[in-house]
C-alpha cells in the first residue's frame, strides 16, 4: 500500500500535467466523452445533431453563414472535426491564388470543407468530394445544398477513397485535379497521394493541401512529400479548430510532376 507521504509527493507532478495538457483533456471531454453521452441519451448521432442545428439557424444560399453556424455549434455546443475558420482562411487564400477549375476533396464528413471549397471556385469550376460513410454523406448533402451549391458545382461521391480514386476519370470525368484537399483519415494521406500519382490525376503544378498534419499528425505523408522529389512542400502553422492552444497546421504541396 502506498504511504500518504509518497502519494503527496506525486501531487505537484499531477497538477503540472493537468495544467500543461488541460486543453487536450478538454478536447477529449468534448470530442469523445460528451459526444458519447449525448448520443446515448438522445439516440441521434452527433453529425445529425449538428446538421439539425445548421438547418434551423443558417441562412439558405449563404455559404459563409452556413460555415459560421457550423463553427458556432462546434465551438459552443459539441466539437466535430472540421477545417475551422483559422485554417479555413489559409485554404481560401490559396484557392484565390490558384483559381482551380477542377478540385478534389478527400473526406467530406459533414460538408464543411466542401462548402468552403465550393465558395472559392472560379466561374465554371467543379468540386468532386469523396466520403466513405453514407451517413456522413447524407448530412453533407443537406449542408452543401443548403449553402446553394447544386450537383453541377459539387459532386458528392460515396465510397472508400482507395476505390473511388481509380475510377475518377472514367466514371466521374475528372481528368486532372488542379487542387486537392485531404481531410479524411490521416493514415490514408500517403496511400491516396500515391494513388493520385499512379492514376495520373494530378495536373502539373497542382496544389495538394492536407489538414491536421501536426495534430493528430501525418508524419509518413510529410516525410514522403519532402523527400520524394515530386513536390515543393511547406507547412502553414495554425491551431486546431475551436482550440487555439492546440497547435496544428496545413501542409501545402506543389506538384512538380513525376520523377
PDB file of C-alpha atoms in Angstrom:
ATOM      1  CA  UNK A   1       0.000   0.000   0.000  1.00  0.00           C
ATOM      2  CA  UNK A   2       1.323   3.468  -0.957  1.00  0.00           C
ATOM      3  CA  UNK A   3       2.045   5.672   2.026  1.00  0.00           C
ATOM      4  CA  UNK A   4       0.405   9.132   2.284  1.00  0.00           C
ATOM      5  CA  UNK A   5       3.828  10.789   2.075  1.00  0.00           C
ATOM      6  CA  UNK A   6       4.660   9.125  -1.238  1.00  0.00           C
ATOM      7  CA  UNK A   7       1.195   9.902  -2.602  1.00  0.00           C
ATOM      8  CA  UNK A   8       1.548  13.569  -1.654  1.00  0.00           C
ATOM      9  CA  UNK A   9       4.909  13.714  -3.420  1.00  0.00           C
ATOM     10  CA  UNK A  10       3.135  12.994  -6.710  1.00  0.00           C
ATOM     11  CA  UNK A  11       0.558  15.775  -6.302  1.00  0.00           C
ATOM     12  CA  UNK A  12       2.720  18.598  -7.773  1.00  0.00           C
ATOM     13  CA  UNK A  13       3.609  16.352 -10.721  1.00  0.00           C
ATOM     14  CA  UNK A  14      -0.055  15.563 -11.423  1.00  0.00           C
ATOM     15  CA  UNK A  15      -1.067  19.204 -11.097  1.00  0.00           C
ATOM     16  CA  UNK A  16       1.662  20.180 -13.574  1.00  0.00           C
ATOM     17  CA  UNK A  17       0.417  17.579 -16.055  1.00  0.00           C
ATOM     18  CA  UNK A  18      -3.182  18.759 -15.694  1.00  0.00           C
ATOM     19  CA  UNK A  19      -2.194  22.385 -16.285  1.00  0.00           C
ATOM     20  CA  UNK A  20       0.098  21.604 -19.196  1.00  0.00           C
ATOM     21  CA  UNK A  21      -2.326  19.317 -21.009  1.00  0.00           C
ATOM     22  CA  UNK A  22      -5.630  20.885 -19.925  1.00  0.00           C
ATOM     23  CA  UNK A  23      -6.564  21.841 -23.495  1.00  0.00           C
ATOM     24  CA  UNK A  24      -6.083  18.271 -24.696  1.00  0.00           C
ATOM     25  CA  UNK A  25      -8.131  16.984 -21.770  1.00  0.00           C
ATOM     26  CA  UNK A  26     -10.889  19.432 -22.660  1.00  0.00           C
ATOM     27  CA  UNK A  27     -10.769  18.210 -26.265  1.00  0.00           C
ATOM     28  CA  UNK A  28     -11.047  14.615 -25.039  1.00  0.00           C
ATOM     29  CA  UNK A  29     -14.029  15.547 -22.911  1.00  0.00           C
ATOM     30  CA  UNK A  30     -15.887  17.452 -25.629  1.00  0.00           C
ATOM     31  CA  UNK A  31     -14.980  15.337 -28.656  1.00  0.00           C
ATOM     32  CA  UNK A  32     -15.302  11.899 -27.065  1.00  0.00           C
ATOM     33  CA  UNK A  33     -16.973  11.730 -23.656  1.00  0.00           C
ATOM     34  CA  UNK A  34     -19.630  14.404 -24.161  1.00  0.00           C
ATOM     35  CA  UNK A  35     -20.482  13.173 -27.670  1.00  0.00           C
ATOM     36  CA  UNK A  36     -20.831   9.607 -26.403  1.00  0.00           C
ATOM     37  CA  UNK A  37     -23.062  10.679 -23.510  1.00  0.00           C
ATOM     38  CA  UNK A  38     -25.344  12.798 -25.708  1.00  0.00           C
ATOM     39  CA  UNK A  39     -25.678  10.039 -28.258  1.00  0.00           C
ATOM     40  CA  UNK A  40     -26.580   7.554 -25.553  1.00  0.00           C
ATOM     41  CA  UNK A  41     -29.230   9.896 -24.190  1.00  0.00           C
ATOM     42  CA  UNK A  42     -30.699  11.083 -27.488  1.00  0.00           C
ATOM     43  CA  UNK A  43     -30.018   8.180 -29.833  1.00  0.00           C
ATOM     44  CA  UNK A  44     -29.071  10.731 -32.508  1.00  0.00           C
ATOM     45  CA  UNK A  45     -25.535  10.721 -33.992  1.00  0.00           C
ATOM     46  CA  UNK A  46     -23.540  13.925 -33.380  1.00  0.00           C
ATOM     47  CA  UNK A  47     -23.331  14.713 -37.096  1.00  0.00           C
ATOM     48  CA  UNK A  48     -27.122  14.705 -37.369  1.00  0.00           C
ATOM     49  CA  UNK A  49     -27.452  16.924 -34.297  1.00  0.00           C
ATOM     50  CA  UNK A  50     -25.084  19.444 -35.900  1.00  0.00           C
ATOM     51  CA  UNK A  51     -26.990  19.219 -39.176  1.00  0.00           C
ATOM     52  CA  UNK A  52     -30.327  19.910 -37.469  1.00  0.00           C
ATOM     53  CA  UNK A  53     -28.847  22.964 -35.778  1.00  0.00           C
ATOM     54  CA  UNK A  54     -27.382  24.361 -39.015  1.00  0.00           C
ATOM     55  CA  UNK A  55     -30.587  23.722 -40.973  1.00  0.00           C
ATOM     56  CA  UNK A  56     -32.561  25.573 -38.288  1.00  0.00           C
ATOM     57  CA  UNK A  57     -30.245  28.586 -37.910  1.00  0.00           C
ATOM     58  CA  UNK A  58     -28.271  29.154 -41.124  1.00  0.00           C
ATOM     59  CA  UNK A  59     -29.392  31.402 -43.964  1.00  0.00           C
ATOM     60  CA  UNK A  60     -30.105  29.258 -47.059  1.00  0.00           C
ATOM     61  CA  UNK A  61     -27.951  30.128 -50.041  1.00  0.00           C
ATOM     62  CA  UNK A  62     -25.341  31.921 -47.914  1.00  0.00           C
ATOM     63  CA  UNK A  63     -22.206  29.713 -47.716  1.00  0.00           C
ATOM     64  CA  UNK A  64     -20.394  31.941 -45.229  1.00  0.00           C
ATOM     65  CA  UNK A  65     -23.353  31.966 -42.859  1.00  0.00           C
ATOM     66  CA  UNK A  66     -23.612  28.171 -43.117  1.00  0.00           C
ATOM     67  CA  UNK A  67     -19.944  27.884 -42.130  1.00  0.00           C
ATOM     68  CA  UNK A  68     -20.283  30.362 -39.266  1.00  0.00           C
ATOM     69  CA  UNK A  69     -23.311  28.490 -37.952  1.00  0.00           C
ATOM     70  CA  UNK A  70     -21.436  25.199 -38.067  1.00  0.00           C
ATOM     71  CA  UNK A  71     -18.486  26.821 -36.261  1.00  0.00           C
ATOM     72  CA  UNK A  72     -20.848  28.134 -33.590  1.00  0.00           C
ATOM     73  CA  UNK A  73     -22.179  24.629 -32.967  1.00  0.00           C
ATOM     74  CA  UNK A  74     -18.702  23.077 -32.798  1.00  0.00           C
ATOM     75  CA  UNK A  75     -17.217  25.724 -30.507  1.00  0.00           C
ATOM     76  CA  UNK A  76     -20.164  26.246 -28.171  1.00  0.00           C
ATOM     77  CA  UNK A  77     -22.153  23.025 -28.211  1.00  0.00           C
ATOM     78  CA  UNK A  78     -20.273  19.919 -29.348  1.00  0.00           C
ATOM     79  CA  UNK A  79     -16.887  19.511 -31.025  1.00  0.00           C
ATOM     80  CA  UNK A  80     -16.863  17.993 -34.508  1.00  0.00           C
ATOM     81  CA  UNK A  81     -13.799  17.819 -36.705  1.00  0.00           C
ATOM     82  CA  UNK A  82     -13.754  20.485 -39.414  1.00  0.00           C
ATOM     83  CA  UNK A  83     -11.259  22.840 -41.031  1.00  0.00           C
ATOM     84  CA  UNK A  84     -12.493  25.724 -38.901  1.00  0.00           C
ATOM     85  CA  UNK A  85     -12.099  29.469 -39.532  1.00  0.00           C
ATOM     86  CA  UNK A  86      -8.361  29.726 -38.746  1.00  0.00           C
ATOM     87  CA  UNK A  87      -7.179  27.080 -41.208  1.00  0.00           C
ATOM     88  CA  UNK A  88     -10.120  27.911 -43.457  1.00  0.00           C
ATOM     89  CA  UNK A  89      -8.579  31.307 -44.191  1.00  0.00           C
ATOM     90  CA  UNK A  90      -5.425  29.549 -45.391  1.00  0.00           C
ATOM     91  CA  UNK A  91      -7.476  27.351 -47.731  1.00  0.00           C
ATOM     92  CA  UNK A  92      -9.458  30.350 -49.022  1.00  0.00           C
ATOM     93  CA  UNK A  93      -6.308  32.346 -49.764  1.00  0.00           C
ATOM     94  CA  UNK A  94      -4.684  29.522 -51.692  1.00  0.00           C
ATOM     95  CA  UNK A  95      -7.885  28.943 -53.662  1.00  0.00           C
ATOM     96  CA  UNK A  96      -7.966  32.602 -54.696  1.00  0.00           C
ATOM     97  CA  UNK A  97      -4.326  32.473 -55.756  1.00  0.00           C
ATOM     98  CA  UNK A  98      -4.645  29.235 -57.760  1.00  0.00           C
ATOM     99  CA  UNK A  99      -8.219  29.685 -59.144  1.00  0.00           C
ATOM    100  CA  UNK A 100      -8.513  25.940 -59.922  1.00  0.00           C
ATOM    101  CA  UNK A 101     -11.330  24.726 -62.148  1.00  0.00           C
ATOM    102  CA  UNK A 102     -11.110  21.087 -61.018  1.00  0.00           C
ATOM    103  CA  UNK A 103     -10.934  20.476 -57.249  1.00  0.00           C
ATOM    104  CA  UNK A 104     -10.898  17.134 -55.435  1.00  0.00           C
ATOM    105  CA  UNK A 105     -11.705  16.747 -51.748  1.00  0.00           C
ATOM    106  CA  UNK A 106     -10.987  13.516 -49.885  1.00  0.00           C
ATOM    107  CA  UNK A 107     -13.080  13.335 -46.722  1.00  0.00           C
ATOM    108  CA  UNK A 108     -16.373  15.211 -46.990  1.00  0.00           C
ATOM    109  CA  UNK A 109     -17.541  14.373 -43.462  1.00  0.00           C
ATOM    110  CA  UNK A 110     -20.319  16.918 -42.681  1.00  0.00           C
ATOM    111  CA  UNK A 111     -19.643  19.089 -45.733  1.00  0.00           C
ATOM    112  CA  UNK A 112     -17.824  21.987 -44.042  1.00  0.00           C
ATOM    113  CA  UNK A 113     -14.761  21.706 -46.265  1.00  0.00           C
ATOM    114  CA  UNK A 114     -16.944  21.219 -49.332  1.00  0.00           C
ATOM    115  CA  UNK A 115     -18.822  24.479 -48.722  1.00  0.00           C
ATOM    116  CA  UNK A 116     -15.526  26.265 -48.024  1.00  0.00           C
ATOM    117  CA  UNK A 117     -14.000  24.977 -51.270  1.00  0.00           C
ATOM    118  CA  UNK A 118     -17.105  25.471 -53.411  1.00  0.00           C
ATOM    119  CA  UNK A 119     -17.496  29.128 -52.451  1.00  0.00           C
ATOM    120  CA  UNK A 120     -13.925  29.743 -53.657  1.00  0.00           C
ATOM    121  CA  UNK A 121     -14.332  28.131 -57.079  1.00  0.00           C
ATOM    122  CA  UNK A 122     -13.927  30.331 -60.144  1.00  0.00           C
ATOM    123  CA  UNK A 123     -16.848  30.503 -62.633  1.00  0.00           C
ATOM    124  CA  UNK A 124     -17.259  27.108 -64.257  1.00  0.00           C
ATOM    125  CA  UNK A 125     -15.225  25.366 -61.540  1.00  0.00           C
ATOM    126  CA  UNK A 126     -16.266  21.994 -60.171  1.00  0.00           C
ATOM    127  CA  UNK A 127     -15.661  20.198 -56.884  1.00  0.00           C
ATOM    128  CA  UNK A 128     -15.543  16.421 -56.571  1.00  0.00           C
ATOM    129  CA  UNK A 129     -15.800  15.376 -52.929  1.00  0.00           C
ATOM    130  CA  UNK A 130     -15.403  11.803 -51.653  1.00  0.00           C
ATOM    131  CA  UNK A 131     -16.896  10.411 -48.424  1.00  0.00           C
ATOM    132  CA  UNK A 132     -16.806   6.751 -47.416  1.00  0.00           C
ATOM    133  CA  UNK A 133     -19.553   6.889 -44.742  1.00  0.00           C
ATOM    134  CA  UNK A 134     -23.102   7.022 -46.208  1.00  0.00           C
ATOM    135  CA  UNK A 135     -24.497   8.593 -43.023  1.00  0.00           C
ATOM    136  CA  UNK A 136     -21.960  11.403 -43.086  1.00  0.00           C
ATOM    137  CA  UNK A 137     -22.533  11.839 -46.826  1.00  0.00           C
ATOM    138  CA  UNK A 138     -26.273  12.294 -46.223  1.00  0.00           C
ATOM    139  CA  UNK A 139     -25.556  15.078 -43.719  1.00  0.00           C
ATOM    140  CA  UNK A 140     -23.036  16.701 -46.068  1.00  0.00           C
ATOM    141  CA  UNK A 141     -25.504  16.608 -48.955  1.00  0.00           C
ATOM    142  CA  UNK A 142     -28.016  18.649 -46.935  1.00  0.00           C
ATOM    143  CA  UNK A 143     -25.478  21.276 -45.877  1.00  0.00           C
ATOM    144  CA  UNK A 144     -23.915  21.602 -49.334  1.00  0.00           C
ATOM    145  CA  UNK A 145     -27.309  22.126 -50.950  1.00  0.00           C
ATOM    146  CA  UNK A 146     -28.374  24.464 -48.108  1.00  0.00           C
ATOM    147  CA  UNK A 147     -25.358  26.616 -48.960  1.00  0.00           C
ATOM    148  CA  UNK A 148     -26.653  26.918 -52.519  1.00  0.00           C
ATOM    149  CA  UNK A 149     -24.431  24.534 -54.489  1.00  0.00           C
ATOM    150  CA  UNK A 150     -26.062  22.095 -56.908  1.00  0.00           C
ATOM    151  CA  UNK A 151     -24.768  18.871 -58.484  1.00  0.00           C
ATOM    152  CA  UNK A 152     -23.179  20.785 -61.354  1.00  0.00           C
ATOM    153  CA  UNK A 153     -20.881  22.577 -58.920  1.00  0.00           C
ATOM    154  CA  UNK A 154     -20.367  19.948 -56.204  1.00  0.00           C
ATOM    155  CA  UNK A 155     -20.473  16.233 -56.962  1.00  0.00           C
ATOM    156  CA  UNK A 156     -20.616  14.099 -53.833  1.00  0.00           C
ATOM    157  CA  UNK A 157     -19.188  10.610 -54.364  1.00  0.00           C
ATOM    158  CA  UNK A 158     -19.866   7.961 -51.709  1.00  0.00           C
ATOM    159  CA  UNK A 159     -17.281   5.230 -51.261  1.00  0.00           C
ATOM    160  CA  UNK A 160     -13.815   4.465 -49.876  1.00  0.00           C
ATOM    161  CA  UNK A 161     -11.202   6.775 -51.376  1.00  0.00           C
ATOM    162  CA  UNK A 162      -8.973   3.877 -52.439  1.00  0.00           C
ATOM    163  CA  UNK A 163     -11.844   2.546 -54.566  1.00  0.00           C
ATOM    164  CA  UNK A 164     -13.090   5.899 -55.867  1.00  0.00           C
ATOM    165  CA  UNK A 165      -9.750   7.396 -56.957  1.00  0.00           C
ATOM    166  CA  UNK A 166      -9.010   4.753 -59.654  1.00  0.00           C
ATOM    167  CA  UNK A 167     -12.384   5.384 -61.321  1.00  0.00           C
ATOM    168  CA  UNK A 168     -12.494   9.189 -61.147  1.00  0.00           C
ATOM    169  CA  UNK A 169     -11.552   9.590 -64.809  1.00  0.00           C
ATOM    170  CA  UNK A 170     -13.877   7.027 -66.369  1.00  0.00           C
ATOM    171  CA  UNK A 171     -16.918   7.299 -64.119  1.00  0.00           C
ATOM    172  CA  UNK A 172     -16.808  10.933 -62.990  1.00  0.00           C
ATOM    173  CA  UNK A 173     -14.938  12.769 -65.728  1.00  0.00           C
ATOM    174  CA  UNK A 174     -12.148  14.166 -63.543  1.00  0.00           C
ATOM    175  CA  UNK A 175      -9.176  14.110 -65.912  1.00  0.00           C
ATOM    176  CA  UNK A 176      -6.718  16.149 -63.846  1.00  0.00           C
ATOM    177  CA  UNK A 177      -7.141  17.718 -60.414  1.00  0.00           C
ATOM    178  CA  UNK A 178      -5.617  21.175 -60.103  1.00  0.00           C
ATOM    179  CA  UNK A 179      -6.329  21.415 -56.380  1.00  0.00           C
ATOM    180  CA  UNK A 180      -6.673  18.580 -53.855  1.00  0.00           C
ATOM    181  CA  UNK A 181      -7.797  18.918 -50.248  1.00  0.00           C
ATOM    182  CA  UNK A 182      -7.205  15.962 -47.911  1.00  0.00           C
ATOM    183  CA  UNK A 183      -9.151  15.876 -44.659  1.00  0.00           C
ATOM    184  CA  UNK A 184     -10.008  12.212 -44.127  1.00  0.00           C
ATOM    185  CA  UNK A 185      -8.156   9.534 -42.143  1.00  0.00           C
ATOM    186  CA  UNK A 186      -4.570  10.740 -41.677  1.00  0.00           C
ATOM    187  CA  UNK A 187      -3.184   7.240 -42.159  1.00  0.00           C
ATOM    188  CA  UNK A 188      -4.672   7.319 -45.683  1.00  0.00           C
ATOM    189  CA  UNK A 189      -2.977  10.535 -46.813  1.00  0.00           C
ATOM    190  CA  UNK A 190       0.156   8.895 -48.188  1.00  0.00           C
ATOM    191  CA  UNK A 191      -1.669   5.966 -49.752  1.00  0.00           C
ATOM    192  CA  UNK A 192      -4.125   8.235 -51.543  1.00  0.00           C
ATOM    193  CA  UNK A 193      -1.453  10.670 -52.696  1.00  0.00           C
ATOM    194  CA  UNK A 194       0.373   7.778 -54.329  1.00  0.00           C
ATOM    195  CA  UNK A 195      -2.901   6.604 -55.894  1.00  0.00           C
ATOM    196  CA  UNK A 196      -3.422  10.047 -57.412  1.00  0.00           C
ATOM    197  CA  UNK A 197       0.085   9.868 -58.840  1.00  0.00           C
ATOM    198  CA  UNK A 198      -0.349   6.315 -60.132  1.00  0.00           C
ATOM    199  CA  UNK A 199      -3.564   7.195 -61.975  1.00  0.00           C
ATOM    200  CA  UNK A 200      -2.113  10.427 -63.402  1.00  0.00           C
ATOM    201  CA  UNK A 201      -4.760  12.572 -61.706  1.00  0.00           C
ATOM    202  CA  UNK A 202      -2.537  15.482 -60.669  1.00  0.00           C
ATOM    203  CA  UNK A 203      -2.068  18.340 -63.088  1.00  0.00           C
ATOM    204  CA  UNK A 204       1.434  19.748 -63.322  1.00  0.00           C
ATOM    205  CA  UNK A 205       1.702  22.488 -60.708  1.00  0.00           C
ATOM    206  CA  UNK A 206      -1.324  21.127 -58.824  1.00  0.00           C
ATOM    207  CA  UNK A 207      -1.733  22.158 -55.197  1.00  0.00           C
ATOM    208  CA  UNK A 208      -2.317  19.431 -52.606  1.00  0.00           C
ATOM    209  CA  UNK A 209      -3.434  20.587 -49.157  1.00  0.00           C
ATOM    210  CA  UNK A 210      -3.541  18.234 -46.177  1.00  0.00           C
ATOM    211  CA  UNK A 211      -5.210  19.213 -42.913  1.00  0.00           C
ATOM    212  CA  UNK A 212      -4.187  18.141 -39.385  1.00  0.00           C
ATOM    213  CA  UNK A 213      -0.577  17.309 -40.284  1.00  0.00           C
ATOM    214  CA  UNK A 214       0.592  18.460 -36.831  1.00  0.00           C
ATOM    215  CA  UNK A 215      -2.340  17.271 -34.688  1.00  0.00           C
ATOM    216  CA  UNK A 216      -3.086  14.403 -34.775  1.00  0.00           C
ATOM    217  CA  UNK A 217      -0.313  14.377 -37.394  1.00  0.00           C
ATOM    218  CA  UNK A 218       0.675  12.612 -40.629  1.00  0.00           C
ATOM    219  CA  UNK A 219       4.456  12.069 -40.325  1.00  0.00           C
ATOM    220  CA  UNK A 220       4.860   9.468 -43.094  1.00  0.00           C
ATOM    221  CA  UNK A 221       2.947  11.649 -45.523  1.00  0.00           C
ATOM    222  CA  UNK A 222       5.105  14.678 -44.718  1.00  0.00           C
ATOM    223  CA  UNK A 223       8.326  12.692 -44.963  1.00  0.00           C
ATOM    224  CA  UNK A 224       7.360  11.382 -48.391  1.00  0.00           C
ATOM    225  CA  UNK A 225       6.298  14.811 -49.653  1.00  0.00           C
ATOM    226  CA  UNK A 226       9.587  16.356 -48.528  1.00  0.00           C
ATOM    227  CA  UNK A 227      11.931  13.635 -49.811  1.00  0.00           C
ATOM    228  CA  UNK A 228      10.395  12.071 -52.944  1.00  0.00           C
ATOM    229  CA  UNK A 229      11.397  14.958 -55.203  1.00  0.00           C
ATOM    230  CA  UNK A 230       7.940  15.375 -56.739  1.00  0.00           C
ATOM    231  CA  UNK A 231       6.732  18.245 -54.554  1.00  0.00           C
ATOM    232  CA  UNK A 232       7.656  21.544 -53.056  1.00  0.00           C
ATOM    233  CA  UNK A 233       6.358  21.324 -49.517  1.00  0.00           C
ATOM    234  CA  UNK A 234       5.602  23.842 -46.779  1.00  0.00           C
ATOM    235  CA  UNK A 235       3.530  23.683 -43.619  1.00  0.00           C
ATOM    236  CA  UNK A 236       1.245  26.564 -42.646  1.00  0.00           C
ATOM    237  CA  UNK A 237       1.172  26.709 -38.856  1.00  0.00           C
ATOM    238  CA  UNK A 238      -2.202  27.284 -37.244  1.00  0.00           C
ATOM    239  CA  UNK A 239      -4.292  25.944 -34.379  1.00  0.00           C
ATOM    240  CA  UNK A 240      -6.864  23.212 -34.014  1.00  0.00           C
ATOM    241  CA  UNK A 241     -10.409  24.359 -34.725  1.00  0.00           C
ATOM    242  CA  UNK A 242     -12.043  25.762 -31.562  1.00  0.00           C
ATOM    243  CA  UNK A 243      -8.890  25.049 -29.524  1.00  0.00           C
ATOM    244  CA  UNK A 244      -6.429  27.872 -30.117  1.00  0.00           C
ATOM    245  CA  UNK A 245      -3.918  26.499 -27.626  1.00  0.00           C
ATOM    246  CA  UNK A 246      -3.512  23.204 -29.541  1.00  0.00           C
ATOM    247  CA  UNK A 247      -1.056  23.654 -32.439  1.00  0.00           C
ATOM    248  CA  UNK A 248      -1.955  22.276 -35.843  1.00  0.00           C
ATOM    249  CA  UNK A 249      -1.156  23.006 -39.442  1.00  0.00           C
ATOM    250  CA  UNK A 250      -1.992  22.566 -43.120  1.00  0.00           C
ATOM    251  CA  UNK A 251       0.608  21.089 -45.474  1.00  0.00           C
ATOM    252  CA  UNK A 252       0.840  22.709 -48.911  1.00  0.00           C
ATOM    253  CA  UNK A 253       2.356  20.571 -51.648  1.00  0.00           C
ATOM    254  CA  UNK A 254       3.027  21.836 -55.170  1.00  0.00           C
ATOM    255  CA  UNK A 255       3.284  19.006 -57.683  1.00  0.00           C
ATOM    256  CA  UNK A 256       6.300  19.290 -59.977  1.00  0.00           C
ATOM    257  CA  UNK A 257       5.465  16.166 -61.978  1.00  0.00           C
ATOM    258  CA  UNK A 258       6.678  12.551 -61.897  1.00  0.00           C
ATOM    259  CA  UNK A 259      10.330  11.808 -61.216  1.00  0.00           C
TER     260      UNK A 259
END
